[in-house]
mmCIF file with all atom_site columns, C-alpha atoms in Angstrom:
data_model
loop_
_atom_site.group_PDB
_atom_site.id
_atom_site.type_symbol
_atom_site.label_atom_id
_atom_site.label_alt_id
_atom_site.label_comp_id
_atom_site.label_asym_id
_atom_site.label_entity_id
_atom_site.label_seq_id
_atom_site.pdbx_PDB_ins_code
_atom_site.Cartn_x
_atom_site.Cartn_y
_atom_site.Cartn_z
_atom_site.occupancy
_atom_site.B_iso_or_equiv
_atom_site.pdbx_formal_charge
_atom_site.auth_seq_id
_atom_site.auth_comp_id
_atom_site.auth_asym_id
_atom_site.auth_atom_id
_atom_site.pdbx_PDB_model_num
ATOM 1   C CA . MET A 1 1   ? 87.433 122.340 96.372  1.00 44.00 ? 18  MET A CA 1
ATOM 2   C CA . ASN A 1 2   ? 84.765 124.025 94.378  1.00 44.00 ? 19  ASN A CA 1
ATOM 3   C CA . LYS A 1 3   ? 81.493 124.563 96.491  1.00 45.00 ? 20  LYS A CA 1
ATOM 4   C CA . ASN A 1 4   ? 79.359 123.470 93.381  1.00 43.00 ? 21  ASN A CA 1
ATOM 5   C CA . LEU A 1 5   ? 81.340 120.176 93.118  1.00 39.00 ? 22  LEU A CA 1
ATOM 6   C CA . LEU A 1 6   ? 80.883 119.589 96.810  1.00 38.00 ? 23  LEU A CA 1
ATOM 7   C CA . LEU A 1 7   ? 77.105 120.095 96.387  1.00 39.00 ? 24  LEU A CA 1
ATOM 8   C CA . VAL A 1 8   ? 76.856 117.783 93.433  1.00 41.00 ? 25  VAL A CA 1
ATOM 9   C CA . ALA A 1 9   ? 78.914 115.174 95.401  1.00 38.00 ? 26  ALA A CA 1
ATOM 10  C CA . SER A 1 10  ? 76.646 115.439 98.459  1.00 37.00 ? 27  SER A CA 1
ATOM 11  C CA . LEU A 1 11  ? 73.506 115.107 96.345  1.00 42.00 ? 28  LEU A CA 1
ATOM 12  C CA . CYS A 1 12  ? 74.759 111.912 94.632  1.00 41.00 ? 29  CYS A CA 1
ATOM 13  C CA . PHE A 1 13  ? 75.521 110.292 97.976  1.00 38.00 ? 30  PHE A CA 1
ATOM 14  C CA . SER A 1 14  ? 72.326 111.522 99.605  1.00 38.00 ? 31  SER A CA 1
ATOM 15  C CA . GLY A 1 15  ? 70.250 109.128 97.408  1.00 43.00 ? 32  GLY A CA 1
ATOM 16  C CA . MET A 1 16  ? 68.433 112.115 95.657  1.00 45.00 ? 33  MET A CA 1
ATOM 17  C CA . VAL A 1 17  ? 67.602 112.115 92.020  1.00 42.00 ? 34  VAL A CA 1
ATOM 18  C CA . GLN A 1 18  ? 69.991 114.718 90.778  1.00 46.00 ? 35  GLN A CA 1
ATOM 19  C CA . ALA A 1 19  ? 69.839 116.763 87.567  1.00 52.00 ? 36  ALA A CA 1
ATOM 20  C CA . GLU A 1 20  ? 67.838 114.512 85.691  1.00 70.00 ? 37  GLU A CA 1
ATOM 21  C CA . GLU A 1 21  ? 65.250 115.758 83.148  1.00 85.00 ? 38  GLU A CA 1
ATOM 22  C CA . VAL A 1 22  ? 61.511 115.550 84.145  1.00 90.00 ? 39  VAL A CA 1
ATOM 23  C CA . VAL A 1 23  ? 60.111 112.254 82.791  1.00 94.00 ? 40  VAL A CA 1
ATOM 24  C CA . ILE A 1 24  ? 56.508 113.784 82.421  1.00 95.00 ? 41  ILE A CA 1
ATOM 25  C CA . ASP A 1 25  ? 55.227 116.920 84.004  1.00 97.00 ? 42  ASP A CA 1
ATOM 26  C CA . ILE A 1 26  ? 52.172 115.665 85.987  1.00 97.00 ? 43  ILE A CA 1
ATOM 27  C CA . PRO A 1 27  ? 50.994 119.242 87.074  1.00 97.00 ? 44  PRO A CA 1
ATOM 28  C CA . ALA A 1 28  ? 50.973 120.350 83.453  1.00 97.00 ? 45  ALA A CA 1
ATOM 29  C CA . LEU A 1 29  ? 48.773 117.464 82.403  1.00 98.00 ? 46  LEU A CA 1
ATOM 30  C CA . VAL A 1 30  ? 46.214 117.274 85.317  1.00 98.00 ? 47  VAL A CA 1
ATOM 31  C CA . GLY A 1 31  ? 42.744 118.608 84.451  1.00 97.00 ? 48  GLY A CA 1
ATOM 32  C CA . LYS A 1 32  ? 43.551 119.205 80.727  1.00 98.00 ? 49  LYS A CA 1
ATOM 33  C CA . ASP A 1 33  ? 41.337 117.813 77.913  1.00 98.00 ? 50  ASP A CA 1
ATOM 34  C CA . LYS A 1 34  ? 42.674 115.454 75.399  1.00 98.00 ? 51  LYS A CA 1
ATOM 35  C CA . ALA A 1 35  ? 43.621 118.173 72.825  1.00 98.00 ? 52  ALA A CA 1
ATOM 36  C CA . GLU A 1 36  ? 45.565 120.184 75.319  1.00 98.00 ? 53  GLU A CA 1
ATOM 37  C CA . VAL A 1 37  ? 47.369 117.025 76.611  1.00 98.00 ? 54  VAL A CA 1
ATOM 38  C CA . SER A 1 38  ? 48.263 116.188 73.135  1.00 98.00 ? 55  SER A CA 1
ATOM 39  C CA . LYS A 1 39  ? 49.887 119.481 72.557  1.00 97.00 ? 56  LYS A CA 1
ATOM 40  C CA . LEU A 1 40  ? 52.156 118.726 75.649  1.00 97.00 ? 57  LEU A CA 1
ATOM 41  C CA . ILE A 1 41  ? 52.961 115.059 75.056  1.00 97.00 ? 58  ILE A CA 1
ATOM 42  C CA . GLY A 1 42  ? 52.047 114.309 71.650  1.00 97.00 ? 59  GLY A CA 1
ATOM 43  C CA . ALA A 1 43  ? 48.911 112.760 70.021  1.00 97.00 ? 60  ALA A CA 1
ATOM 44  C CA . PRO A 1 44  ? 47.582 109.489 71.748  1.00 98.00 ? 61  PRO A CA 1
ATOM 45  C CA . LEU A 1 45  ? 48.623 106.102 70.172  1.00 97.00 ? 62  LEU A CA 1
ATOM 46  C CA . SER A 1 46  ? 45.165 104.853 70.890  1.00 98.00 ? 63  SER A CA 1
ATOM 47  C CA . CYS A 1 47  ? 41.935 105.732 72.824  1.00 98.00 ? 64  CYS A CA 1
ATOM 48  C CA . GLY A 1 48  ? 38.921 103.839 73.892  1.00 97.00 ? 65  GLY A CA 1
ATOM 49  C CA . PRO A 1 49  ? 36.039 103.864 76.323  1.00 96.00 ? 66  PRO A CA 1
ATOM 50  C CA . SER A 1 50  ? 36.522 102.683 79.887  1.00 95.00 ? 67  SER A CA 1
ATOM 51  C CA . LYS A 1 51  ? 34.167 102.544 82.877  1.00 95.00 ? 68  LYS A CA 1
ATOM 52  C CA . HIS A 1 52  ? 34.997 106.054 84.057  1.00 95.00 ? 69  HIS A CA 1
ATOM 53  C CA . GLY A 1 53  ? 35.757 107.840 80.818  1.00 96.00 ? 70  GLY A CA 1
ATOM 54  C CA . GLU A 1 54  ? 38.030 107.807 77.703  1.00 98.00 ? 71  GLU A CA 1
ATOM 55  C CA . LYS A 1 55  ? 41.286 105.995 78.240  1.00 98.00 ? 72  LYS A CA 1
ATOM 56  C CA . CYS A 1 56  ? 44.251 106.962 76.078  1.00 98.00 ? 73  CYS A CA 1
ATOM 57  C CA . GLN A 1 57  ? 47.848 105.556 75.604  1.00 98.00 ? 74  GLN A CA 1
ATOM 58  C CA . PHE A 1 58  ? 50.676 108.061 74.881  1.00 98.00 ? 75  PHE A CA 1
ATOM 59  C CA . THR A 1 59  ? 54.312 107.387 73.642  1.00 97.00 ? 76  THR A CA 1
ATOM 60  C CA . LYS A 1 60  ? 55.841 109.851 76.104  1.00 96.00 ? 77  LYS A CA 1
ATOM 61  C CA . ALA A 1 61  ? 57.016 107.980 79.212  1.00 95.00 ? 78  ALA A CA 1
ATOM 62  C CA . GLU A 1 62  ? 54.599 105.092 78.296  1.00 97.00 ? 79  GLU A CA 1
ATOM 63  C CA . THR A 1 63  ? 51.664 107.210 79.785  1.00 98.00 ? 80  THR A CA 1
ATOM 64  C CA . GLU A 1 64  ? 47.998 106.166 80.098  1.00 98.00 ? 81  GLU A CA 1
ATOM 65  C CA . ILE A 1 65  ? 45.437 108.724 80.879  1.00 98.00 ? 82  ILE A CA 1
ATOM 66  C CA . VAL A 1 66  ? 41.791 108.226 81.800  1.00 98.00 ? 83  VAL A CA 1
ATOM 67  C CA . PHE A 1 67  ? 39.913 111.374 81.013  1.00 98.00 ? 84  PHE A CA 1
ATOM 68  C CA . ILE A 1 68  ? 37.052 111.539 83.691  1.00 98.00 ? 85  ILE A CA 1
ATOM 69  C CA . ASN A 1 69  ? 34.429 114.205 82.602  1.00 96.00 ? 86  ASN A CA 1
ATOM 70  C CA . GLY A 1 70  ? 36.767 115.144 79.683  1.00 97.00 ? 87  GLY A CA 1
ATOM 71  C CA . LYS A 1 71  ? 39.730 116.050 81.961  1.00 98.00 ? 88  LYS A CA 1
ATOM 72  C CA . ALA A 1 72  ? 42.982 114.136 82.584  1.00 98.00 ? 89  ALA A CA 1
ATOM 73  C CA . ASP A 1 73  ? 42.404 112.598 86.010  1.00 98.00 ? 90  ASP A CA 1
ATOM 74  C CA . TRP A 1 74  ? 43.959 109.147 86.282  1.00 98.00 ? 91  TRP A CA 1
ATOM 75  C CA . ILE A 1 75  ? 47.413 109.037 84.960  1.00 98.00 ? 92  ILE A CA 1
ATOM 76  C CA . THR A 1 76  ? 49.687 105.917 84.822  1.00 98.00 ? 93  THR A CA 1
ATOM 77  C CA . ILE A 1 77  ? 53.414 106.406 83.965  1.00 98.00 ? 94  ILE A CA 1
ATOM 78  C CA . GLU A 1 78  ? 55.222 103.040 83.003  1.00 97.00 ? 95  GLU A CA 1
ATOM 79  C CA . GLY A 1 79  ? 58.333 104.460 81.487  1.00 95.00 ? 96  GLY A CA 1
ATOM 80  C CA . ILE A 1 80  ? 60.342 104.736 84.643  1.00 96.00 ? 97  ILE A CA 1
ATOM 81  C CA . ASP A 1 81  ? 61.971 101.253 84.831  1.00 95.00 ? 98  ASP A CA 1
ATOM 82  C CA . ASP A 1 82  ? 65.392 102.915 84.731  1.00 95.00 ? 99  ASP A CA 1
ATOM 83  C CA . LYS A 1 83  ? 64.514 105.124 87.658  1.00 96.00 ? 100 LYS A CA 1
ATOM 84  C CA . PRO A 1 84  ? 65.466 104.250 91.427  1.00 95.00 ? 101 PRO A CA 1
ATOM 85  C CA . PHE A 1 85  ? 62.662 103.316 93.696  1.00 97.00 ? 102 PHE A CA 1
ATOM 86  C CA . ALA A 1 86  ? 63.176 106.327 95.789  1.00 96.00 ? 103 ALA A CA 1
ATOM 87  C CA . ASP A 1 87  ? 61.145 109.196 97.530  1.00 95.00 ? 104 ASP A CA 1
ATOM 88  C CA . SER A 1 88  ? 62.766 111.708 95.095  1.00 93.00 ? 105 SER A CA 1
ATOM 89  C CA . ILE A 1 89  ? 61.142 110.063 92.026  1.00 93.00 ? 106 ILE A CA 1
ATOM 90  C CA . ILE A 1 90  ? 58.301 112.622 92.408  1.00 95.00 ? 107 ILE A CA 1
ATOM 91  C CA . GLN A 1 91  ? 60.702 115.335 91.252  1.00 96.00 ? 108 GLN A CA 1
ATOM 92  C CA . LEU A 1 92  ? 61.039 113.597 87.779  1.00 95.00 ? 109 LEU A CA 1
ATOM 93  C CA . LEU A 1 93  ? 57.226 113.985 87.589  1.00 96.00 ? 110 LEU A CA 1
ATOM 94  C CA . GLY A 1 94  ? 57.269 117.773 87.896  1.00 96.00 ? 111 GLY A CA 1
ATOM 95  C CA . LEU A 1 95  ? 56.478 117.623 91.542  1.00 96.00 ? 112 LEU A CA 1
ATOM 96  C CA . LYS A 1 96  ? 58.217 119.030 94.540  1.00 95.00 ? 113 LYS A CA 1
ATOM 97  C CA . ALA A 1 97  ? 60.135 116.731 96.905  1.00 93.00 ? 114 ALA A CA 1
ATOM 98  C CA . GLN A 1 98  ? 58.216 115.495 99.928  1.00 94.00 ? 115 GLN A CA 1
ATOM 99  C CA . LYS A 1 99  ? 58.254 112.489 102.090 1.00 96.00 ? 116 LYS A CA 1
ATOM 100 C CA . PRO A 1 100 ? 55.681 109.863 101.309 1.00 97.00 ? 117 PRO A CA 1
ATOM 101 C CA . SER A 1 101 ? 52.665 109.468 103.670 1.00 97.00 ? 118 SER A CA 1
ATOM 102 C CA . PHE A 1 102 ? 53.109 105.725 103.304 1.00 97.00 ? 119 PHE A CA 1
ATOM 103 C CA . SER A 1 103 ? 56.077 103.624 102.338 1.00 97.00 ? 120 SER A CA 1
ATOM 104 C CA . ASN A 1 104 ? 57.043 99.948  102.426 1.00 97.00 ? 121 ASN A CA 1
ATOM 105 C CA . ALA A 1 105 ? 59.366 97.836  100.286 1.00 96.00 ? 122 ALA A CA 1
ATOM 106 C CA . PHE A 1 106 ? 56.894 97.688  97.301  1.00 97.00 ? 123 PHE A CA 1
ATOM 107 C CA . GLU A 1 107 ? 55.018 101.071 97.222  1.00 98.00 ? 124 GLU A CA 1
ATOM 108 C CA . LYS A 1 108 ? 55.360 104.716 98.133  1.00 98.00 ? 125 LYS A CA 1
ATOM 109 C CA . ARG A 1 109 ? 52.251 106.637 98.296  1.00 98.00 ? 126 ARG A CA 1
ATOM 110 C CA . TRP A 1 110 ? 51.814 110.609 98.882  1.00 98.00 ? 127 TRP A CA 1
ATOM 111 C CA . GLU A 1 111 ? 48.248 111.502 99.900  1.00 96.00 ? 128 GLU A CA 1
ATOM 112 C CA . PRO A 1 112 ? 47.508 114.289 99.252  1.00 95.00 ? 129 PRO A CA 1
ATOM 113 C CA . LEU A 1 113 ? 50.300 115.818 97.208  1.00 95.00 ? 130 LEU A CA 1
ATOM 114 C CA . GLN A 1 114 ? 50.265 119.361 95.927  1.00 94.00 ? 131 GLN A CA 1
ATOM 115 C CA . GLY A 1 115 ? 46.672 119.428 94.955  1.00 94.00 ? 132 GLY A CA 1
ATOM 116 C CA . LEU A 1 116 ? 46.439 115.625 93.861  1.00 97.00 ? 133 LEU A CA 1
ATOM 117 C CA . LEU A 1 117 ? 44.467 113.135 95.688  1.00 97.00 ? 134 LEU A CA 1
ATOM 118 C CA . SER A 1 118 ? 47.255 110.566 95.625  1.00 97.00 ? 135 SER A CA 1
ATOM 119 C CA . VAL A 1 119 ? 50.547 109.676 93.940  1.00 98.00 ? 136 VAL A CA 1
ATOM 120 C CA . SER A 1 120 ? 51.654 106.005 94.142  1.00 98.00 ? 137 SER A CA 1
ATOM 121 C CA . LEU A 1 121 ? 55.034 104.564 93.159  1.00 98.00 ? 138 LEU A CA 1
ATOM 122 C CA . PHE A 1 122 ? 55.409 100.895 92.690  1.00 98.00 ? 139 PHE A CA 1
ATOM 123 C CA . LYS A 1 123 ? 58.530 98.855  92.679  1.00 97.00 ? 140 LYS A CA 1
ATOM 124 C CA . GLY A 1 124 ? 59.736 96.756  89.999  1.00 95.00 ? 141 GLY A CA 1
ATOM 125 C CA . ASN A 1 125 ? 62.546 94.017  90.110  1.00 93.00 ? 142 ASN A CA 1
ATOM 126 C CA . SER A 1 126 ? 65.254 96.459  90.990  1.00 92.00 ? 143 SER A CA 1
ATOM 127 C CA . ASN A 1 127 ? 64.026 100.025 90.136  1.00 96.00 ? 144 ASN A CA 1
ATOM 128 C CA . SER A 1 128 ? 60.709 101.698 90.036  1.00 97.00 ? 145 SER A CA 1
ATOM 129 C CA . ASP A 1 129 ? 57.860 99.910  87.885  1.00 97.00 ? 146 ASP A CA 1
ATOM 130 C CA . TYR A 1 130 ? 55.124 102.613 87.338  1.00 97.00 ? 147 TYR A CA 1
ATOM 131 C CA . VAL A 1 131 ? 53.520 105.609 88.949  1.00 98.00 ? 148 VAL A CA 1
ATOM 132 C CA . TYR A 1 132 ? 49.838 105.905 89.477  1.00 98.00 ? 149 TYR A CA 1
ATOM 133 C CA . VAL A 1 133 ? 48.166 109.342 89.897  1.00 98.00 ? 150 VAL A CA 1
ATOM 134 C CA . LYS A 1 134 ? 44.602 110.040 90.976  1.00 98.00 ? 151 LYS A CA 1
ATOM 135 C CA . ALA A 1 135 ? 44.011 113.810 90.430  1.00 97.00 ? 152 ALA A CA 1
ATOM 136 C CA . TYR A 1 136 ? 40.555 114.363 91.387  1.00 96.00 ? 153 TYR A CA 1
ATOM 137 C CA . THR A 1 137 ? 38.461 111.167 91.490  1.00 95.00 ? 154 THR A CA 1
ATOM 138 C CA . LYS A 1 138 ? 38.952 108.309 93.778  1.00 92.00 ? 155 LYS A CA 1
#
């Protein structure tokens, strides 16, 4: 049997997210201003003031970003309802695989993760519901 076929089969059965396209590249967005983010994921659908800074909604991956001090800091990704509630979800966000620092039946959290304060994954009815990223500000 072909070695590559064996590798693909083992990844499928190990529960890893395999060969899926990145939903949204978090490291590429973090710390960017609204114009830079717009170049990466498209213009915002809407923006408005919030307690901590301007909050904008984007079509790509149903993403919402709070720009604190003008930089992308708090990022919520809603467009993952078809993705499994699994540790490997962070790979679909442009991050390297790592075991969560906290995990239960409803939430997985990585604190810190590759220069970010925290990344939290929340479970929906059967798959993932949304991811919440805090880059610099608690």
